mmCIF file of C-alpha atoms in Angstrom:
data_model
loop_
_atom_site.group_PDB
_atom_site.id
_atom_site.type_symbol
_atom_site.label_atom_id
_atom_site.label_comp_id
_atom_site.label_asym_id
_atom_site.label_seq_id
_atom_site.Cartn_x
_atom_site.Cartn_y
_atom_site.Cartn_z
ATOM 1 C CA UNK N 238 -14.906 13.343 -7.525
ATOM 2 C CA UNK N 239 -17.786 10.980 -8.124
ATOM 3 C CA UNK N 240 -17.273 7.987 -10.372
ATOM 4 C CA UNK N 241 -20.505 7.281 -12.218
ATOM 5 C CA UNK N 242 -19.180 4.068 -13.749
ATOM 6 C CA UNK N 243 -19.720 2.157 -10.519
ATOM 7 C CA UNK N 244 -23.190 0.714 -10.084
ATOM 8 C CA UNK N 245 -23.477 1.207 -6.343
ATOM 9 C CA UNK N 246 -26.760 -0.711 -6.264
ATOM 10 C CA UNK N 247 -24.881 -3.855 -7.290
ATOM 11 C CA UNK N 248 -22.569 -3.605 -4.259
ATOM 12 C CA UNK N 249 -24.724 -5.868 -2.175
ATOM 13 C CA UNK N 250 -23.986 -9.147 -0.442
ATOM 14 C CA UNK N 251 -20.715 -9.855 -2.250
ATOM 15 C CA UNK N 252 -19.332 -6.387 -1.483
ATOM 16 C CA UNK N 253 -20.352 -6.637 2.163
ATOM 17 C CA UNK N 254 -18.706 -10.069 2.494
ATOM 18 C CA UNK N 255 -15.475 -8.690 1.032
ATOM 19 C CA UNK N 256 -15.574 -5.739 3.445
ATOM 20 C CA UNK N 257 -16.136 -8.062 6.405
ATOM 21 C CA UNK N 258 -13.290 -10.307 5.282
ATOM 22 C CA UNK N 259 -10.850 -7.378 5.124
ATOM 23 C CA UNK N 260 -11.981 -5.934 8.466
ATOM 24 C CA UNK N 261 -11.552 -9.337 10.117
ATOM 25 C CA UNK N 262 -7.886 -9.247 9.064
ATOM 26 C CA UNK N 263 -7.156 -6.007 10.960
ATOM 27 C CA UNK N 264 -5.160 -7.114 14.014
ATOM 28 C CA UNK N 265 -5.891 -6.039 17.550
ATOM 29 C CA UNK N 266 -4.254 -2.692 18.324
ATOM 30 C CA UNK N 267 -4.486 -1.516 14.709
ATOM 31 C CA UNK N 268 -7.085 0.406 12.714
ATOM 32 C CA UNK N 269 -7.920 0.981 9.084
ATOM 33 C CA UNK N 270 -9.971 3.605 7.304
ATOM 34 C CA UNK N 271 -13.101 3.316 5.195
ATOM 35 C CA UNK N 272 -11.199 4.672 2.201
ATOM 36 C CA UNK N 273 -8.301 2.250 2.611
ATOM 37 C CA UNK N 274 -10.674 -0.692 2.699
ATOM 38 C CA UNK N 275 -12.526 0.565 -0.383
ATOM 39 C CA UNK N 276 -9.230 1.039 -2.225
ATOM 40 C CA UNK N 277 -8.052 -2.424 -1.194
ATOM 41 C CA UNK N 278 -11.233 -3.836 -2.734
ATOM 42 C CA UNK N 279 -10.501 -1.980 -5.972
ATOM 43 C CA UNK N 280 -13.241 0.608 -5.474
ATOM 44 C CA UNK N 281 -11.595 3.679 -3.932
ATOM 45 C CA UNK N 282 -14.661 5.824 -4.621
ATOM 46 C CA UNK N 283 -16.841 3.612 -2.391
ATOM 47 C CA UNK N 284 -15.661 4.469 1.130
ATOM 48 C CA UNK N 285 -19.200 5.397 2.188
ATOM 49 C CA UNK N 286 -20.381 2.010 1.004
ATOM 50 C CA UNK N 287 -17.791 0.430 3.317
ATOM 51 C CA UNK N 288 -19.300 2.403 6.186
ATOM 52 C CA UNK N 289 -22.784 1.316 5.207
ATOM 53 C CA UNK N 290 -21.690 -2.326 5.020
ATOM 54 C CA UNK N 291 -20.210 -2.099 8.521
ATOM 55 C CA UNK N 292 -23.385 -0.522 9.838
ATOM 56 C CA UNK N 293 -25.363 -3.488 8.480
ATOM 57 C CA UNK N 294 -23.298 -6.375 9.898
ATOM 58 C CA UNK N 295 -25.738 -9.196 10.727
ATOM 59 C CA UNK N 296 -26.005 -10.227 14.366
ATOM 60 C CA UNK N 297 -24.713 -13.722 13.596
ATOM 61 C CA UNK N 298 -21.486 -12.394 12.001
ATOM 62 C CA UNK N 299 -18.509 -11.339 14.139
ATOM 63 C CA UNK N 300 -16.628 -8.408 12.596
ATOM 64 C CA UNK N 301 -14.339 -6.049 14.584
ATOM 65 C CA UNK N 302 -16.008 -2.923 13.165
ATOM 66 C CA UNK N 303 -14.536 -0.818 15.957
ATOM 67 C CA UNK N 304 -11.166 -1.025 14.173
ATOM 68 C CA UNK N 305 -12.360 1.153 11.283
ATOM 69 C CA UNK N 306 -12.182 4.953 11.512
ATOM 70 C CA UNK N 307 -12.359 7.822 9.051
ATOM 71 C CA UNK N 308 -9.354 9.181 7.140
ATOM 72 C CA UNK N 309 -8.492 11.542 10.010
ATOM 73 C CA UNK N 310 -8.658 8.780 12.595
ATOM 74 C CA UNK N 311 -11.963 9.978 13.980
ATOM 75 C CA UNK N 312 -14.164 7.294 15.542
ATOM 76 C CA UNK N 313 -17.848 7.001 14.663
ATOM 77 C CA UNK N 314 -19.761 9.923 16.230
ATOM 78 C CA UNK N 315 -22.115 8.718 18.949
ATOM 79 C CA UNK N 316 -20.586 5.238 19.228
ATOM 80 C CA UNK N 317 -18.883 5.658 22.602
ATOM 81 C CA UNK N 318 -18.105 1.938 22.895
ATOM 82 C CA UNK N 319 -15.764 2.159 19.885
ATOM 83 C CA UNK N 320 -13.229 4.297 21.734
ATOM 84 C CA UNK N 321 -13.387 2.041 24.787
ATOM 85 C CA UNK N 322 -12.795 -1.073 22.671
ATOM 86 C CA UNK N 323 -9.844 0.550 20.909
ATOM 87 C CA UNK N 324 -8.324 1.711 24.200
ATOM 88 C CA UNK N 325 -8.625 -1.854 25.551
ATOM 89 C CA UNK N 326 -6.567 -3.006 22.552
ATOM 90 C CA UNK N 327 -3.855 -0.433 23.269
ATOM 91 C CA UNK N 328 -4.802 2.064 20.565
ATOM 92 C CA UNK N 329 -3.796 5.593 21.531
ATOM 93 C CA UNK N 330 -5.666 8.775 20.745
ATOM 94 C CA UNK N 331 -4.412 12.277 20.081
ATOM 95 C CA UNK N 332 -5.667 15.271 22.038
ATOM 96 C CA UNK N 333 -8.263 16.012 19.359
ATOM 97 C CA UNK N 334 -9.930 12.618 20.003
ATOM 98 C CA UNK N 335 -8.672 10.955 16.837
ATOM 99 C CA UNK N 336 -6.704 7.717 16.700
ATOM 100 C CA UNK N 337 -2.975 8.268 16.312
ATOM 101 C CA UNK N 338 -2.775 6.865 12.781
ATOM 102 C CA UNK N 339 1.022 7.159 12.676
ATOM 103 C CA UNK N 340 1.192 4.509 15.395
ATOM 104 C CA UNK N 341 -1.848 2.366 14.728
ATOM 105 C CA UNK N 342 -2.717 2.415 11.007
ATOM 106 C CA UNK N 343 -2.793 -1.140 9.658
ATOM 107 C CA UNK N 344 -1.067 -1.777 6.371
ATOM 108 C CA UNK N 345 -2.411 -4.730 4.429
ATOM 109 C CA UNK N 346 0.275 -7.036 3.132
ATOM 110 C CA UNK N 347 -0.297 -9.653 0.465
ATOM 111 C CA UNK N 348 0.337 -13.183 1.771
ATOM 112 C CA UNK N 349 3.372 -14.863 0.209
#
């Protein structure tokens, strides 16, 4: 269901910085989903915007984008390097080509 209260045009630099900050917290060997990141940022209806932000990471910014998959655990279509990077970190895949989210889904915990 689309939420028309969110001004998606205003989700610019600040939103992207918040996305990058969250993605940088995902540890090696774990993954998160676009929807989980959007929900963590308080905008659960903006998972596509998370994907767009990750697609637009500047060259001078280091963000482990390969650790973000869709809700089913499917890697980005056509980005073959993503699977290789995840395998190098010990992430396992199911027979259907999706990340085994039961083993590798990262759960954000609030620092004490």
